[in-house]
Amino acid sequence: MGHPLRPGEAAKGWEQLGVQAAGNTRAAWHLMRTDPAPAARTERHHRLKGELARGVHRGEPMDRWQIEVTAGGRVWYLLGFVHV
């Protein structure tokens, strides 16, 4: 189910996106924090499909989402739910 990035690799990716498209990167971060699973999905923000639709974090299966930041830059993230 895909391979996880090491924290340093992920941080470098965010930095590179921020240099290329600061406003779009900031908007992507805001979307992930405020509306990570929008009811109205778009081509630029949606859950991935097929084999890429799920990932695992700390042994927990989670949905994998994507935000297109630039034409060639995308942010993938895993979305889990807090169990109370």
CSV table of C-alpha atoms in Angstrom, one decimal:
chain,number,residue,atom,x,y,z
A,1,MET,CA,0.0,0.0,0.0
A,2,GLY,CA,2.6,2.5,-1.0
A,3,HIS,CA,5.7,3.4,1.0
A,4,PRO,CA,5.8,6.0,3.7
A,5,LEU,CA,8.1,9.0,3.4
A,6,ARG,CA,10.6,9.5,6.2
A,7,PRO,CA,9.9,12.7,8.1
A,8,GLY,CA,12.8,14.5,6.5
A,9,GLU,CA,11.7,13.6,2.9
A,10,ALA,CA,8.2,14.9,3.6
A,11,ALA,CA,9.5,18.2,5.1
A,12,LYS,CA,11.7,18.7,2.0
A,13,GLY,CA,8.7,18.2,-0.2
A,14,TRP,CA,6.7,20.8,1.7
A,15,GLU,CA,9.6,23.2,1.5
A,16,GLN,CA,10.0,22.7,-2.3
A,17,LEU,CA,6.2,23.2,-2.9
A,18,GLY,CA,6.3,26.3,-0.7
A,19,VAL,CA,9.1,27.7,-2.9
A,20,GLN,CA,7.3,26.8,-6.1
A,21,ALA,CA,3.8,27.9,-5.1
A,22,ALA,CA,3.6,29.5,-1.7
A,23,GLY,CA,0.0,30.6,-1.9
A,24,ASN,CA,-1.2,27.2,-3.2
A,25,THR,CA,0.8,25.3,-0.6
A,26,ARG,CA,-0.6,27.4,2.2
A,27,ALA,CA,-4.1,26.8,0.8
A,28,ALA,CA,-3.5,23.0,0.7
A,29,TRP,CA,-2.4,23.1,4.3
A,30,HIS,CA,-5.5,25.0,5.3
A,31,LEU,CA,-7.7,22.5,3.4
A,32,MET,CA,-6.1,19.5,5.1
A,33,ARG,CA,-6.7,21.2,8.5
A,34,THR,CA,-10.2,22.5,8.0
A,35,ASP,CA,-11.9,20.3,5.4
A,36,PRO,CA,-9.8,17.1,4.9
A,37,ALA,CA,-12.7,15.1,3.4
A,38,PRO,CA,-14.9,17.5,1.5
A,39,ALA,CA,-18.4,16.3,0.6
A,40,ALA,CA,-18.0,18.0,-2.8
A,41,ARG,CA,-14.9,16.5,-4.2
A,42,THR,CA,-13.1,18.2,-7.1
A,43,GLU,CA,-10.4,17.1,-9.5
A,44,ARG,CA,-7.9,19.0,-7.4
A,45,HIS,CA,-9.0,17.6,-4.0
A,46,HIS,CA,-10.3,14.0,-3.7
A,47,ARG,CA,-9.8,10.6,-2.3
A,48,LEU,CA,-7.5,8.4,-4.4
A,49,LYS,CA,-8.9,5.3,-6.1
A,50,GLY,CA,-8.0,1.7,-6.6
A,51,GLU,CA,-4.8,0.4,-4.9
A,52,LEU,CA,-3.9,3.9,-3.8
A,53,ALA,CA,-7.1,4.5,-2.0
A,54,ARG,CA,-5.9,3.2,1.3
A,55,GLY,CA,-2.7,3.5,3.3
A,56,VAL,CA,-1.5,2.4,6.8
A,57,HIS,CA,-0.2,4.6,9.6
A,58,ARG,CA,1.0,2.9,12.8
A,59,GLY,CA,-0.8,-0.2,11.9
A,60,GLU,CA,-4.2,1.5,11.2
A,61,PRO,CA,-5.7,1.4,7.7
A,62,MET,CA,-6.7,4.9,6.6
A,63,ASP,CA,-8.2,6.6,3.5
A,64,ARG,CA,-5.6,8.3,1.2
A,65,TRP,CA,-6.5,11.7,-0.2
A,66,GLN,CA,-4.8,14.1,-2.7
A,67,ILE,CA,-4.7,17.8,-3.1
A,68,GLU,CA,-3.2,19.1,-6.4
A,69,VAL,CA,-1.1,22.1,-5.4
A,70,THR,CA,0.4,22.8,-8.8
A,71,ALA,CA,0.2,21.0,-12.2
A,72,GLY,CA,3.1,18.7,-11.1
A,73,GLY,CA,2.9,19.0,-7.3
A,74,ARG,CA,0.5,17.0,-5.3
A,75,VAL,CA,0.1,16.4,-1.6
A,76,TRP,CA,-1.1,13.0,-0.5
A,77,TYR,CA,-2.3,12.5,3.1
A,78,LEU,CA,-3.9,9.7,5.1
A,79,LEU,CA,-7.1,10.5,6.8
A,80,GLY,CA,-8.1,8.6,9.9
A,81,PHE,CA,-10.6,9.2,12.6
A,82,VAL,CA,-10.0,9.8,16.3
A,83,HIS,CA,-11.4,7.0,18.4
A,84,VAL,CA,-12.7,8.4,21.8
